[in-house]
Amino acid sequence: MSDETLANLSHEERRFEPPQDLADHANVTAEAYDEADRDRIAFWEKAAERLSWDTRWDTVLDWDDAPFAKWFVGGKLNVAHNCVDRHVADGKGDKVAFHWVGEPDDDTRDITYGELKDSVCQAANALVDLGVEKGDRVAIYMPMIPETVVAMLACARIGAPHTVVFGGFSSSALRDRIQDCDARVVITADGGYRRGAPAALKPAVDEAVSQCPDVRSVLVVRRTGQDVEWTDGRDVWWHDVVEGASTEHTAEAFESEHPLYVMYTSGTTGKPKGILHTTGGYLVGTSYTHWAVFDLKPETDIFWTAADIGWVTGHSYIVYGPLANGATSVMYEGTPDTPHKGRWWEIIEKYGVTILYCAPTAIRTFMKWGKEIPARADLSSLRLLGSVGEPINPEAYIWYRENIGGNRCPVMDTWWQTETGQLMISPLPGVTAGKPGSAMKALPGISAEVVDDEGEPVGNGRGGYLVLTEPWPAMLRTLWGDDERFKETYWQRFEKQGYYFAGDGAKLDDDGDIWLLGRVDDVMNVSGHRLSTTEIESALVSHPRVAEAAVVGAKDEQTGQAVNAFVILRESALEGGEEAPDDLIKELRDHVAKEIGAIAKPKSILVVPELPKTRSGKIMRRLLKDVAENRDVGDVTTLADSGVMDQISEGISSGK
Ligand code: WTA
């Protein structure tokens, strides 16, 4: 974070008080902070009462084996029962769980809680018939369709942890994840709709699974009707085995700490981390925060998280939190500009959406498209807005508030991570006077601090590292199959104090409110998606023409950060002048898309003669970032060869 940005942030003086009407009827008042301060454990114990438990817990938190937490020890529950069956039993079977909106116009489905229950039971029975047992892992690689939710809940119902892989990831990324968690069954679709056309998914599964000999079944939903290759004995159609299955299935109660899912996320090394979430604490954390931060009134609200289920935001706030709370949600399959740039606003008007939760990168895109587009729709149903995934700059916050929220909706800037499972730092809509750009304070029951290198609190007005000082219910339990990496990544940095190291920089303002400043490690945030510099570097060097690569995330107006790559080519790469650099650059970008996914494609790739390295051989990405952000290059005295930066700069100015 540059000093300039820090200075700009501290000049932000605007405050927005909670709307009176909202405050008068808010689910959560300021008292919640006091209550949690008095007794954090009792606070979460009360939150756990929101769920239906088969067996009550005897210990709220067991932290004896820190950092391996156990929450609600001795308790047993079934997640699918909590998300579906109990609402049906409460007489809400006819209530809509999802207004599903497909990307093609008029391709919509309303799914009631009753219908969802039947489908989940059918899918659970089908999975059992395919031999899936409690504890087995199931990979899910799907578009944004109702069957994706059904598949997740069916897994949860039978105690088979799922790992949902974002449909934009490549077959190699899918293969690595299937192998890492040893999934034996994959659930997918022929394809999904994306930008007005069917986008295939099944070929990527076929390719991935050809290298996963232990996968015995691939369950395929027919969504687009496109042709698919078929492997007899392995592939089965969803409509053959799920839709004909019995709608009766008795849900078994599982221990609180039974694994619910593994979600892979980029870390600082090339290998993605399998974040493990478990049953009881996760559902307590997501359902409480969904109710508290979005002030959810299940009877009247129409809630919309405009994110993909393949990310944690979709897991916690499209699927588990909202369903545990019996909410009615919108779920949209496609892109915001298909078939036109007003699609989101049309959806909000049509369904009377009251709460919208999305990412700053989307907001900045809408800003670019112009305020007249949302102005054409009636957005008066909205009463609350949320933001997630990256820092929301004050301009985007104000634009969102004014042009989408009609100046009446408070904006909840929610900070959290795949690892935290639940919202952690956020305003409370009936309590907080929001500041544009600040995520404000740790939620009740959560303890965050900003510390220096020694782990000492920096105090108001200062910046440092964001840490979480106490365990919380939806926290990750470990990294799948790698307890050591779990300890090293999150707990070693401030081992003495026992703090969780989030990997984000943050600043406390003079009031003690928190401003997030971005990652402090080699993780980039592009359009709210986490990407690892090392992972993209490995993808680049796996191309035969690349000798070395360095990747940095440089500031980008629209996507927050953009991937900028610097590559050194192998001697032979340009021999004989047989290949124009433009073609090669395209080839390299496509290669990264193939290895990881289109989201990881570098925005720019610069061919350089050398990379700046320290005497110990470490690439100084900081300097490359200066180049990518058009700044004067900082201190180069620690470079092994200080002439390198001149060569790189010359390369840029000569347009190479
Ligand atoms: C960033 C997404 C600032 C942060 C839920 C974090 C944010 C990473 C915010 C987690 C926010 C998320 N303000 N930064 N409101 N929300 N981040 O795991 O760097 O995909 O560490 O989880 O996104 O990304 P992840």
XYZ file of C-alpha atoms and ligand atoms in Angstrom:
681
model
C 0.000 0.000 0.000
C 1.541 3.272 -1.062
C 1.735 6.234 1.267
C -0.377 8.143 -1.192
C -3.243 5.664 -0.874
C -2.966 5.696 2.884
C -3.161 9.453 2.888
C -6.192 9.421 0.590
C -7.937 6.930 2.764
C -7.415 8.918 5.899
C -9.022 11.922 4.250
C -12.274 10.090 3.842
C -14.566 11.870 6.277
C -18.040 10.905 5.143
C -20.226 8.895 7.518
C -23.542 7.244 6.853
C -25.799 6.628 9.824
C -27.993 3.520 9.745
C -31.463 4.227 8.318
C -33.796 4.864 11.265
C -36.383 2.352 10.206
C -33.787 -0.344 9.776
C -32.216 0.463 13.137
C -35.623 0.341 14.847
C -36.266 -3.182 13.624
C -32.734 -4.510 13.264
C -32.046 -8.152 14.077
C -28.934 -7.104 15.970
C -28.350 -4.051 18.138
C -25.225 -2.615 19.730
C -25.946 -4.778 22.751
C -24.543 -7.766 20.799
C -21.012 -6.362 21.096
C -21.325 -6.064 24.874
C -22.856 -9.460 25.180
C -20.016 -11.059 23.209
C -17.403 -9.055 25.126
C -18.802 -10.273 28.418
C -18.702 -13.910 27.353
C -17.663 -14.840 23.842
C -18.308 -18.531 24.372
C -21.819 -17.945 25.726
C -22.455 -15.645 22.767
C -21.645 -18.374 20.233
C -23.488 -20.929 22.294
C -26.592 -18.796 21.954
C -26.001 -18.459 18.208
C -25.888 -22.269 17.991
C -29.470 -22.376 19.257
C -30.469 -21.108 15.813
C -29.896 -24.606 14.472
C -31.663 -27.854 15.044
C -29.372 -30.323 16.820
C -29.936 -34.013 17.023
C -27.692 -34.197 20.074
C -26.732 -31.117 22.032
C -23.041 -30.346 22.506
C -21.372 -30.592 25.871
C -18.418 -28.273 25.194
C -18.742 -25.119 23.088
C -15.045 -24.793 22.267
C -12.167 -27.167 22.785
C -8.980 -25.198 22.062
C -6.629 -27.450 24.028
C -4.953 -28.706 20.883
C -4.619 -25.224 19.348
C -4.524 -24.293 16.520
C -6.775 -27.284 15.852
C -10.166 -26.132 17.067
C -13.172 -28.192 17.946
C -16.511 -26.421 18.292
C -19.726 -27.734 19.803
C -18.021 -30.929 20.879
C -20.368 -33.822 21.504
C -23.100 -32.203 19.397
C -24.584 -33.928 16.366
C -26.591 -32.499 13.503
C -27.277 -32.868 9.819
C -26.601 -29.843 7.622
C -29.154 -30.736 4.940
C -31.812 -31.286 7.573
C -31.040 -27.818 8.943
C -31.035 -26.187 5.515
C -34.112 -27.879 4.099
C -36.102 -30.482 6.038
C -36.740 -28.464 9.149
C -38.224 -25.588 7.155
C -40.558 -28.009 5.416
C -41.467 -29.488 8.787
C -42.211 -25.927 9.949
C -44.866 -25.600 7.251
C -42.658 -23.660 4.821
C -42.576 -26.315 2.113
C -44.205 -23.953 -0.389
C -41.841 -21.119 0.296
C -39.403 -20.360 -2.522
C -35.809 -21.209 -1.627
C -34.402 -20.032 -4.957
C -35.641 -17.885 -7.750
C -33.211 -19.336 -10.234
C -32.457 -17.243 -13.309
C -30.682 -18.912 -16.204
C -28.630 -16.798 -18.529
C -30.890 -17.246 -21.577
C -33.845 -14.893 -21.228
C -36.954 -16.450 -19.677
C -35.072 -19.563 -18.634
C -36.129 -19.413 -14.994
C -37.191 -21.818 -12.262
C -38.583 -21.240 -8.813
C -37.597 -23.973 -6.389
C -39.531 -24.262 -3.150
C -38.134 -25.708 0.064
C -40.408 -28.703 -0.469
C -39.042 -29.320 -3.957
C -35.510 -28.810 -2.753
C -36.027 -31.393 -0.040
C -37.292 -33.954 -2.545
C -34.405 -33.323 -4.935
C -31.793 -33.457 -2.193
C -33.196 -36.765 -0.930
C -33.208 -38.153 -4.461
C -29.624 -37.086 -5.076
C -28.572 -38.472 -1.697
C -30.114 -41.829 -2.586
C -28.439 -41.765 -5.994
C -25.037 -41.042 -4.465
C -25.490 -43.888 -2.005
C -26.363 -46.163 -4.941
C -23.141 -45.055 -6.607
C -21.350 -46.341 -3.547
C -20.619 -43.004 -1.849
C -20.236 -43.468 1.883
C -19.853 -41.177 4.843
C -16.431 -39.524 4.657
C -15.881 -40.125 0.911
C -15.033 -37.012 -1.102
C -17.118 -35.892 -4.056
C -15.900 -33.293 -6.551
C -18.462 -30.908 -8.039
C -17.670 -29.015 -11.258
C -20.838 -27.288 -12.296
C -22.388 -24.170 -13.745
C -24.688 -22.023 -11.600
C -27.767 -24.205 -11.733
C -30.084 -25.498 -8.995
C -28.606 -28.985 -9.307
C -25.336 -27.608 -7.983
C -27.016 -26.698 -4.708
C -28.815 -30.042 -4.692
C -25.517 -31.862 -5.221
C -23.814 -30.004 -2.359
C -26.681 -30.616 0.043
C -26.940 -34.272 -0.975
C -23.265 -34.704 -0.120
C -23.774 -32.936 3.200
C -26.807 -35.099 3.874
C -24.820 -38.337 3.608
C -21.688 -36.948 5.263
C -19.573 -37.029 2.097
C -17.434 -33.864 2.021
C -17.700 -32.065 -1.293
C -15.091 -30.090 -3.087
C -16.622 -27.652 -5.513
C -14.231 -26.588 -8.245
C -15.102 -23.306 -9.953
C -16.361 -24.041 -13.484
C -13.872 -21.509 -14.897
C -10.920 -23.579 -13.765
C -9.101 -25.721 -16.292
C -9.010 -29.493 -16.474
C -5.508 -29.504 -14.945
C -6.728 -27.509 -11.959
C -9.682 -29.867 -11.607
C -7.412 -32.907 -11.850
C -5.076 -31.572 -9.148
C -7.982 -30.964 -6.785
C -9.585 -34.360 -7.427
C -6.244 -36.012 -6.775
C -5.395 -33.962 -3.714
C -8.571 -34.866 -1.880
C -8.882 -38.272 -3.521
C -12.444 -37.806 -4.770
C -13.992 -40.945 -6.210
C -17.095 -39.393 -7.746
C -17.383 -36.225 -9.851
C -20.644 -34.375 -10.405
C -20.751 -32.139 -13.469
C -22.939 -30.952 -16.342
C -22.626 -31.040 -20.105
C -22.099 -27.299 -19.883
C -23.574 -24.010 -18.767
C -24.497 -20.749 -20.428
C -21.890 -18.042 -20.500
C -22.072 -14.817 -22.526
C -24.968 -16.023 -24.605
C -23.539 -19.371 -25.621
C -23.217 -22.844 -24.133
C -19.822 -23.356 -22.525
C -18.790 -26.982 -22.216
C -17.723 -28.519 -18.912
C -17.758 -32.248 -19.580
C -14.647 -32.318 -21.842
C -12.564 -30.836 -19.019
C -13.864 -33.511 -16.670
C -13.070 -36.232 -19.198
C -9.549 -34.937 -19.553
C -9.032 -34.543 -15.806
C -10.503 -37.908 -14.922
C -8.359 -39.682 -17.519
C -5.550 -38.986 -15.061
C -7.517 -39.901 -11.946
C -7.828 -43.705 -12.080
C -9.658 -43.830 -8.763
C -12.665 -41.856 -9.980
C -15.305 -44.501 -10.602
C -18.389 -42.420 -11.434
C -19.134 -39.171 -13.206
C -22.679 -37.937 -12.677
C -23.731 -35.567 -15.453
C -26.569 -33.044 -15.437
C -28.004 -32.216 -18.851
C -28.112 -28.444 -18.929
C -27.289 -27.214 -22.427
C -27.999 -30.370 -24.445
C -24.655 -30.148 -26.220
C -22.947 -33.319 -27.398
C -20.783 -35.080 -24.857
C -18.345 -37.944 -25.010
C -19.551 -40.842 -22.931
C -17.617 -43.470 -21.013
C -19.907 -46.402 -20.353
C -19.713 -47.837 -16.897
C -18.338 -44.573 -15.516
C -20.647 -41.829 -16.727
C -24.256 -41.646 -15.600
C -26.916 -39.084 -16.391
C -28.413 -37.182 -13.500
C -31.883 -37.527 -15.015
C -31.468 -41.308 -15.104
C -30.277 -41.902 -11.575
C -31.395 -38.890 -9.543
C -34.747 -37.947 -10.936
C -36.096 -41.481 -10.637
C -34.759 -42.069 -7.129
C -36.901 -42.107 -4.007
C -37.713 -38.779 -2.382
C -37.442 -40.447 1.014
C -34.082 -40.373 2.716
C -33.432 -40.414 6.423
C -30.695 -37.962 7.303
C -28.098 -39.233 9.734
C -26.809 -36.803 12.336
C -23.054 -36.265 12.190
C -20.644 -35.028 14.787
C -20.053 -31.294 14.841
C -16.520 -31.763 13.600
C -17.429 -34.061 10.726
C -15.882 -32.609 7.518
C -18.420 -30.687 5.437
C -16.296 -29.538 2.537
C -12.877 -28.770 1.166
C -12.448 -25.564 -0.810
C -9.169 -25.004 -2.608
C -7.668 -21.550 -2.602
C -4.421 -20.053 -3.779
C -1.603 -19.759 -1.343
C 1.887 -18.371 -1.632
C 3.279 -21.552 -3.156
C 2.266 -23.169 -6.415
C 0.079 -25.772 -4.762
C -3.449 -24.673 -3.831
C -4.499 -25.213 -0.246
C -7.470 -27.391 0.602
C -9.315 -25.419 3.247
C -11.295 -27.787 5.444
C -14.613 -26.704 6.917
C -16.622 -28.862 9.274
C -20.254 -29.209 10.175
C -21.510 -27.539 13.366
C -19.351 -24.460 13.797
C -19.479 -23.615 10.110
C -23.260 -23.633 10.020
C -23.480 -21.612 13.235
C -21.022 -19.016 11.910
C -22.577 -18.649 8.479
C -26.196 -18.624 9.608
C -25.578 -16.129 12.412
C -23.605 -13.701 10.254
C -26.049 -13.968 7.356
C -28.860 -13.057 9.719
C -26.941 -10.350 11.581
C -25.026 -8.514 8.868
C -27.707 -8.630 6.196
C -30.461 -8.127 8.783
C -32.254 -10.991 7.116
C -36.014 -11.129 7.601
C -36.794 -14.543 6.104
C -40.471 -13.775 5.614
C -40.043 -10.671 3.503
C -36.511 -10.409 2.178
C -35.346 -11.506 -1.239
C -31.635 -12.045 -0.890
C -29.136 -12.134 -3.734
C -25.478 -13.003 -3.542
C -24.231 -12.318 -7.040
C -21.217 -14.623 -6.888
C -20.357 -18.074 -8.146
C -21.011 -21.104 -5.984
C -17.486 -22.220 -6.868
C -16.084 -19.684 -4.385
C -16.491 -19.519 -0.636
C -18.901 -16.587 -0.960
C -21.257 -18.856 -2.833
C -20.855 -21.680 -0.331
C -21.519 -19.554 2.728
C -23.961 -16.957 1.373
C -25.781 -18.615 -1.526
C -26.065 -22.063 -0.045
C -25.436 -22.692 3.637
C -26.160 -19.425 5.472
C -29.314 -18.426 3.557
C -30.786 -21.929 3.526
C -30.085 -22.476 7.219
C -32.028 -19.245 7.780
C -34.919 -20.276 5.547
C -34.316 -17.341 3.199
C -35.590 -16.813 -0.311
C -32.639 -16.161 -2.618
C -32.026 -15.284 -6.215
C -29.426 -17.340 -8.039
C -28.228 -16.195 -11.453
C -26.319 -18.340 -13.912
C -24.692 -15.860 -16.244
C -22.695 -12.708 -16.747
C -23.952 -9.194 -15.927
C -23.949 -8.097 -19.568
C -25.912 -10.928 -21.153
C -27.992 -10.212 -23.127
C -27.545 -6.565 -22.112
C -25.747 -4.482 -19.504
C -28.859 -3.966 -17.407
C -29.429 -7.650 -16.663
C -28.805 -7.457 -12.920
C -31.124 -4.504 -12.474
C -33.832 -6.232 -14.468
C -33.519 -9.235 -12.137
C -33.726 -7.033 -9.049
C -36.840 -5.317 -10.377
C -38.506 -8.565 -11.423
C -38.012 -10.394 -8.125
C -38.089 -7.405 -5.795
C -34.620 -8.147 -4.450
C -34.153 -6.441 -1.073
C -30.528 -7.323 -0.316
C -27.731 -7.413 -2.880
C -24.277 -8.801 -2.097
C -21.533 -8.521 -4.730
C -17.892 -7.618 -5.359
C -16.301 -4.187 -5.880
C -14.975 -5.281 -9.253
C -18.571 -5.674 -10.466
C -19.450 -2.275 -9.055
C -16.517 -0.652 -10.828
C -17.604 -2.286 -14.078
C -21.117 -0.889 -13.643
C -19.604 2.531 -12.943
C -17.779 2.313 -16.233
C -20.939 1.322 -18.095
C -22.706 4.362 -16.695
C -25.336 5.164 -14.127
C -28.073 5.531 -16.723
C -28.221 1.755 -17.047
C -29.338 0.969 -13.477
C -31.428 4.158 -13.543
C -33.711 2.524 -16.108
C -34.817 -0.126 -13.612
C -36.935 0.180 -10.502
C -34.517 -0.666 -7.709
C -36.726 0.625 -4.909
C -37.116 -2.837 -3.362
C -33.471 -2.774 -2.241
C -32.881 -1.974 1.424
C -29.336 -3.179 2.048
C -26.154 -3.626 0.018
C -23.091 -5.746 0.637
C -19.589 -5.856 -0.772
C -16.983 -8.606 -0.573
C -13.731 -9.883 -1.955
C -11.415 -6.890 -2.017
C -11.167 -3.435 -0.570
C -13.985 -1.244 -1.861
C -12.580 2.134 -2.778
C -14.595 5.104 -1.492
C -15.614 6.147 -5.053
C -17.117 2.734 -5.759
C -18.803 2.667 -2.334
C -20.442 6.034 -2.924
C -21.476 5.139 -6.475
C -23.009 1.886 -5.216
C -24.824 3.669 -2.400
C -26.172 6.398 -4.661
C -26.930 4.660 -7.921
C -27.967 1.234 -6.726
C -29.000 1.925 -3.164
C -30.852 5.176 -3.899
C -28.985 6.757 -0.976
C -31.182 4.865 1.450
C -29.429 1.482 1.663
C -26.505 1.028 4.007
C -23.426 -0.632 2.496
C -21.891 -3.564 4.368
C -18.244 -3.899 3.411
C -17.545 -7.429 4.631
C -14.019 -8.691 5.157
C -13.476 -12.416 5.390
C -11.687 -15.275 3.652
C -12.141 -18.823 2.411
C -10.335 -19.748 5.607
C -12.621 -17.844 7.954
C -15.753 -19.408 6.431
C -17.948 -16.605 7.756
C -17.994 -12.806 7.713
C -15.520 -11.426 10.247
C -15.140 -7.664 9.939
C -18.138 -5.652 8.835
C -20.510 -2.919 9.864
C -23.815 -3.944 11.449
C -26.640 -2.387 9.434
C -28.736 -1.207 12.364
C -25.798 -0.014 14.438
C -22.822 1.263 12.485
C -22.334 4.671 10.939
C -20.464 3.436 7.881
C -17.351 5.038 6.415
C -16.818 4.566 2.682
C -13.846 2.249 2.268
C -13.674 0.852 5.777
C -14.841 -2.610 6.847
C -15.180 -1.004 10.301
C -15.014 -3.460 13.222
C -14.814 -7.126 14.068
C -18.311 -8.533 14.373
C -19.635 -9.506 17.802
C -17.876 -12.670 18.928
C -14.880 -12.016 16.668
C -11.572 -10.563 17.826
C -9.353 -8.839 15.291
C -6.234 -6.770 15.878
C -3.692 -4.905 13.776
C -0.163 -5.724 14.883
C 3.452 -4.982 13.995
C 6.209 -7.465 13.157
C 6.517 -8.390 16.810
C 2.814 -9.021 17.188
C 2.250 -5.866 19.247
C -0.917 -3.851 18.583
C -0.008 -0.840 16.433
C -2.623 1.436 17.957
C -4.962 3.881 16.279
C -3.734 5.767 13.256
C -1.187 3.088 12.359
C -0.871 0.248 9.862
C 0.308 -3.334 10.227
C -0.819 -6.934 9.836
C -4.359 -8.055 10.388
C -4.630 -10.917 12.876
C -7.509 -12.732 14.523
C -6.786 -13.227 18.161
C -9.465 -15.729 19.181
C -10.906 -18.806 17.462
C -14.335 -18.523 15.815
C -16.927 -21.161 14.918
C -16.569 -21.317 11.100
C -12.770 -21.190 11.106
C -10.884 -23.618 8.913
C -9.856 -26.698 10.866
C -6.766 -27.563 8.858
C -5.521 -27.869 5.282
C -6.672 -31.117 3.768
C -3.976 -33.677 4.456
C -1.424 -31.090 5.536
C -1.535 -30.118 9.212
C 2.030 -28.824 9.021
C 1.317 -26.386 6.230
C -1.778 -25.263 8.138
C 0.354 -24.400 11.163
C 3.098 -22.798 9.110
C 0.816 -20.691 6.938
C -1.513 -19.263 9.528
C -0.111 -19.736 13.005
C 3.673 -19.635 12.889
C 4.075 -15.938 12.187
C 2.587 -14.942 15.561
C 3.078 -18.232 17.330
C 4.009 -16.643 20.626
C 0.710 -14.797 20.830
C -1.330 -17.606 19.248
C -2.781 -15.285 16.593
C -4.194 -16.289 13.230
C -2.252 -14.480 10.497
C -4.669 -13.459 7.754
C -2.094 -12.352 5.173
C -3.721 -8.929 4.829
C -2.353 -5.532 5.704
C -4.676 -3.209 7.601
C -4.750 0.179 9.204
C -6.622 1.475 12.209
C -7.939 4.988 11.816
C -8.160 7.463 14.657
C -11.453 5.958 15.791
C -9.971 2.462 15.779
C -11.920 1.409 12.671
C -10.258 -1.046 10.309
C -9.218 -0.270 6.718
C -8.040 -3.258 4.727
C -4.979 -2.589 2.602
C -4.599 -5.743 0.497
C -2.430 -8.822 0.732
C 1.016 -8.734 2.265
C 2.109 -11.990 0.660
C 2.505 -13.285 -2.888
C -1.213 -13.647 -3.359
C -2.943 -11.374 -5.856
C -6.551 -10.321 -5.822
C -7.919 -10.036 -9.334
C -11.617 -9.203 -9.547
C -12.000 -10.506 -6.021
C -10.402 -13.839 -6.931
C -7.319 -15.021 -5.191
C -4.451 -15.987 -7.444
C -0.987 -17.047 -6.474
C 1.975 -15.414 -8.191
C 3.954 -18.636 -7.804
C 1.216 -20.743 -9.327
C 1.136 -18.578 -12.451
C 4.922 -18.501 -12.600
C 4.997 -22.301 -12.533
C 2.412 -22.408 -15.289
C 4.545 -20.078 -17.409
C 7.772 -21.980 -16.938
C 6.004 -25.215 -17.797
C 5.815 -23.819 -21.337
C 8.781 -25.127 -23.372
C 9.819 -21.665 -24.517
C 10.001 -20.038 -21.120
C 13.161 -20.191 -19.081
C 12.105 -18.058 -16.134
C 9.078 -16.077 -15.094
C 8.076 -13.565 -12.461
C 4.523 -12.468 -11.849
C 3.224 -9.466 -9.957
C -0.209 -8.100 -9.226
C -0.273 -4.500 -10.364
C -2.972 -1.994 -9.565
C -5.806 -2.029 -12.067
C -8.742 0.363 -12.165
C -11.318 -2.239 -12.902
C -10.132 -5.536 -11.531
C -8.370 -4.185 -8.430
C -5.186 -5.929 -9.420
C -4.128 -7.383 -12.744
C -1.662 -10.155 -13.483
C 1.560 -8.790 -15.001
C 4.145 -11.311 -16.071
C 7.814 -10.902 -16.930
C 9.412 -13.785 -18.780
C 12.848 -14.752 -19.914
C 12.702 -16.910 -23.018
C 14.842 -19.925 -23.645
C 17.652 -19.233 -26.057
C 15.998 -21.285 -28.752
C 12.631 -19.627 -28.436
C 13.181 -16.898 -30.938
C 15.809 -18.590 -33.018
C 15.621 -17.888 -36.684
C 12.999 -15.242 -36.006
C 10.443 -17.890 -36.822
C 7.915 -16.645 -34.313
C 6.577 -13.164 -33.870
C 6.507 -12.184 -30.190
C 2.811 -11.292 -30.402
C 1.908 -14.851 -31.276
C 4.139 -16.170 -28.591
C 2.583 -13.880 -25.993
C -0.857 -15.080 -26.974
C 0.360 -18.642 -26.778
C 1.718 -18.046 -23.280
C -1.513 -16.434 -22.102
C -3.494 -19.366 -23.457
C -1.086 -21.735 -21.835
C -1.778 -20.183 -18.428
C -5.514 -20.444 -19.091
C -5.069 -24.091 -19.907
C -2.984 -24.802 -16.823
C -5.052 -22.848 -14.321
C -8.077 -21.172 -15.872
C -8.977 -18.096 -17.870
C -9.077 -15.924 -14.743
C -5.332 -16.408 -14.332
C -4.393 -15.200 -17.826
C -1.791 -12.437 -17.510
C -3.023 -9.052 -18.664
C 0.445 -8.280 -19.903
C 3.492 -10.401 -20.566
C 6.773 -8.657 -21.033
C 9.748 -10.472 -22.470
C 12.840 -9.373 -20.552
C 16.530 -10.267 -20.805
C 16.928 -10.694 -17.033
C 14.910 -10.617 -13.824
C 15.886 -8.519 -10.821
C 17.253 -10.826 -8.156
C 18.862 -10.409 -4.795
C 22.289 -11.851 -4.214
C 20.629 -14.906 -2.702
C 18.698 -15.380 -5.919
C 15.257 -14.248 -4.749
C 13.262 -12.398 -7.384
C 12.482 -8.861 -6.241
C 8.874 -8.641 -7.295
C 8.571 -5.280 -5.579
C 10.685 -3.706 -8.319
C 8.710 -5.377 -11.073
C 5.575 -4.055 -9.483
C 7.041 -0.556 -9.696
C 7.596 -1.128 -13.402
C 4.120 -2.550 -13.935
C 2.551 0.368 -12.089
C 4.635 2.914 -13.999
C 6.445 4.145 -10.927
C 10.029 5.064 -10.547
C 11.825 1.951 -9.560
C 12.668 1.935 -5.851
C 15.847 0.993 -4.086
C 17.924 -1.354 -6.257
C 21.007 -1.575 -4.068
C 20.244 -5.113 -2.896
C 20.166 -6.415 -6.444
C 22.885 -8.796 -7.511
C 23.132 -6.900 -10.773
C 21.828 -3.373 -10.497
C 21.895 -2.896 -14.260
C 18.994 -5.324 -14.700
C 16.320 -2.774 -14.027
C 17.765 -0.463 -16.685
C 17.595 -3.277 -19.193
C 13.976 -3.981 -18.300
C 13.005 -0.328 -18.481
C 14.763 0.022 -21.832
C 12.881 -3.018 -23.068
C 9.616 -1.316 -22.172
C 10.420 2.016 -23.742
C 11.557 0.368 -26.961
C 8.229 -1.440 -26.997
C 9.673 -4.939 -26.747
C -9.599 -9.974 0.343
C -13.407 -14.036 -0.185
C -10.749 -5.945 1.669
C -8.547 -10.117 1.410
C -14.536 -13.923 0.844
C -8.733 -11.550 1.866
C -11.075 -8.162 1.229
C -9.068 -12.241 0.578
C -12.439 -8.047 1.598
C -9.897 -13.473 0.776
C -12.910 -6.761 2.009
C -12.014 -10.097 1.049
N -12.028 -5.754 2.015
N -10.253 -7.113 1.258
N -14.176 -6.542 2.348
N -12.989 -9.272 1.484
N -10.870 -9.438 0.877
O -10.528 -16.365 0.262
O -7.277 -9.919 0.841
O -11.473 -15.535 -1.932
O -7.579 -12.100 2.456
O -12.509 -14.959 0.270
O -9.812 -11.275 -0.175
O -10.308 -13.987 -0.456
P -11.187 -15.283 -0.519
